[in-house]
Amino acid sequence: MVLEVNSLPALERALQTLEESFSQMPAFEQETDLDGIASVLQDVALRMQDNYPYAHPLYAGQMLKPPHPVARLAYMLAMWVNPNNHALDGGRASSEMEKEAVAAIAAMYGWKDRHLGHLTSGGTMANLEALWIAGNLHAGKKVLASSQAHYTHSRISAVLKLPFESVACDQQGRLDITDLRTKLERGDVGTVVATLGTTGAGAVDPLPEILSLREEFEFRIHVDAAYGGYFLLADNLGSDSRASFDCIDRVDSIVVDPHKHGLQPYGCGCILFRDPAVGRIYDHDSPYTYFSSDELHLGEISLECSRAGASAVALWATQRLLPMTRDGEFAQGLSKCRAAALELHRRLRADDDQLTVFEPELDIVIWAPGGRRGSEISRRSSTVFDKAAEKNLHLALVKLPADLLRSYWPDVGFDEETVTCLRSCLMKPEHEGWLDEIWRILKDIS
Ligand SMILES: *Cc1c(COP(=O)(O)O)cnc(C)c1O
């Protein structure tokens, strides 16, 4: 079996417990067209067969990680209520659970006593809120992010009509501090985005150096850790990435996506602010949604209105089963992902047929089959990608600038500005145990 179904009976038992909360209500039977539903579900299952086997360890391509069974079941359980975490009227319990789950994430980043934060539909919306607040506090000033930062930052800046400029990267794909200083010296920068875990290569920007620059120049620091944020808990980071995660509590805002490495179904991002006073910027006056209590409604500190309470329930359940502690099973899972990436990189580097770049900082590995010219390497990467898929090993491709690759591959003639390389996100703890099989297939086709 690739699909985990052993945990399904727990859902039926939990549904019975949930039903007990309605025991005071007059009986109300809903008619269900059982045959119709069953038949349509079969059609859906047939349509859904057209997918890569994301849950299997031989899927080692894009940034996709299966949700934990407890997250899946808690989400489904919540579907029978379908709470809306916009306001307490729409989801009392799930709003409380959201506050608890978000406070636990804030505490992981060292913000135990004070923070402002909530869940969002994903990293894009969470980053939008961070830059929107930043733009309000530094009106008209620039947003800077590295050339390897997620494309969302330049696009969001355009949406918010904030000037945006990209900062060069060093040979490891991290934000280049010298170039950052040059840009800060112009005096028109309001916000610097530090990416802790770039989406392409998993590079961690040098946060300690960015924080030192803040002592000289005045700007906000927003950390985009949508993908990398949970690696703070891993016990096997390199010293540079460790140093960046260790000072994350000194920044102004953080984005992390529980739906990336936090074992959640899609629809779960998180934005956190260190200073709760930024909540005043969200201030609005809604005539119809808030009657039921004087407590803070999550809709008062979120740009999105209706939001899936089920996402909060799933996250809460996952954190309860797998607390975010450095010595826990959740943290071990992340350490295993990084260990798998290091081991794959080690084997590739020792292999004369392969070209490698920097050592993985988190769990993304980038390499390419050997070749004399950039265009030839690009072609061969695409061939390996196809041949691996035929053998059920699913990888991904990434285009990297020739400038970044030059120092690693001195014998290659770069005839194009970018080179297509192979990329593998080893995001499942099981990847470690499957590495021999992944390697066997790679050797088989090279
Ligand atoms: C994935 C990602 C985003 C975008 O988040 P979504 O959840 O896909 O909207 C932003 N920044 C980084 C670094 C990411 O990895």
Coordinates of N, CA and C in Angstrom, one line a residue, residues 31 39 87 123 147 167 185 195 231 239 264 310 326 340 347 377 431:
E31 N -31.0 13.4 4.1 CA -31.1 12.3 3.0 C -29.8 12.3 2.3
S39 N -20.9 6.3 -6.6 CA -20.5 6.2 -8.0 C -19.6 7.4 -8.5
A87 N -14.4 34.5 12.4 CA -14.9 35.1 13.7 C -15.4 34.0 14.6
G123 N 1.8 30.5 2.2 CA 2.9 31.4 2.4 C 2.8 32.7 1.6
S147 N 18.2 37.6 -5.0 CA 17.8 37.1 -6.3 C 17.3 35.6 -6.2
V167 N 18.7 41.7 -4.4 CA 20.1 41.8 -4.0 C 20.8 40.6 -4.5
E185 N 23.1 51.7 1.9 CA 23.8 53.0 2.0 C 23.0 54.1 1.2
T195 N 15.6 35.2 3.5 CA 15.0 33.9 3.3 C 15.8 32.8 4.1
F231 N 13.2 23.9 10.3 CA 14.6 23.3 10.5 C 15.3 23.9 11.7
S239 N 27.1 25.1 10.7 CA 27.2 26.2 11.7 C 26.6 27.5 11.2
Q264 N 1.0 19.3 7.1 CA -0.4 19.8 7.0 C -0.9 19.7 5.6
A310 N -10.8 24.2 9.8 CA -10.3 22.8 9.7 C -8.7 22.8 9.7
R326 N 13.0 20.2 20.4 CA 14.2 19.8 19.7 C 14.5 18.3 19.8
A340 N 19.6 12.8 4.8 CA 19.5 12.1 3.5 C 20.0 13.0 2.4
R347 N 27.5 11.2 -2.1 CA 27.7 10.2 -3.1 C 27.8 10.8 -4.5
I377 N 24.8 20.0 -20.7 CA 24.4 19.6 -19.3 C 22.9 19.8 -19.1
H431 N 13.1 9.1 3.3 CA 14.0 9.2 2.2 C 15.4 8.6 2.7

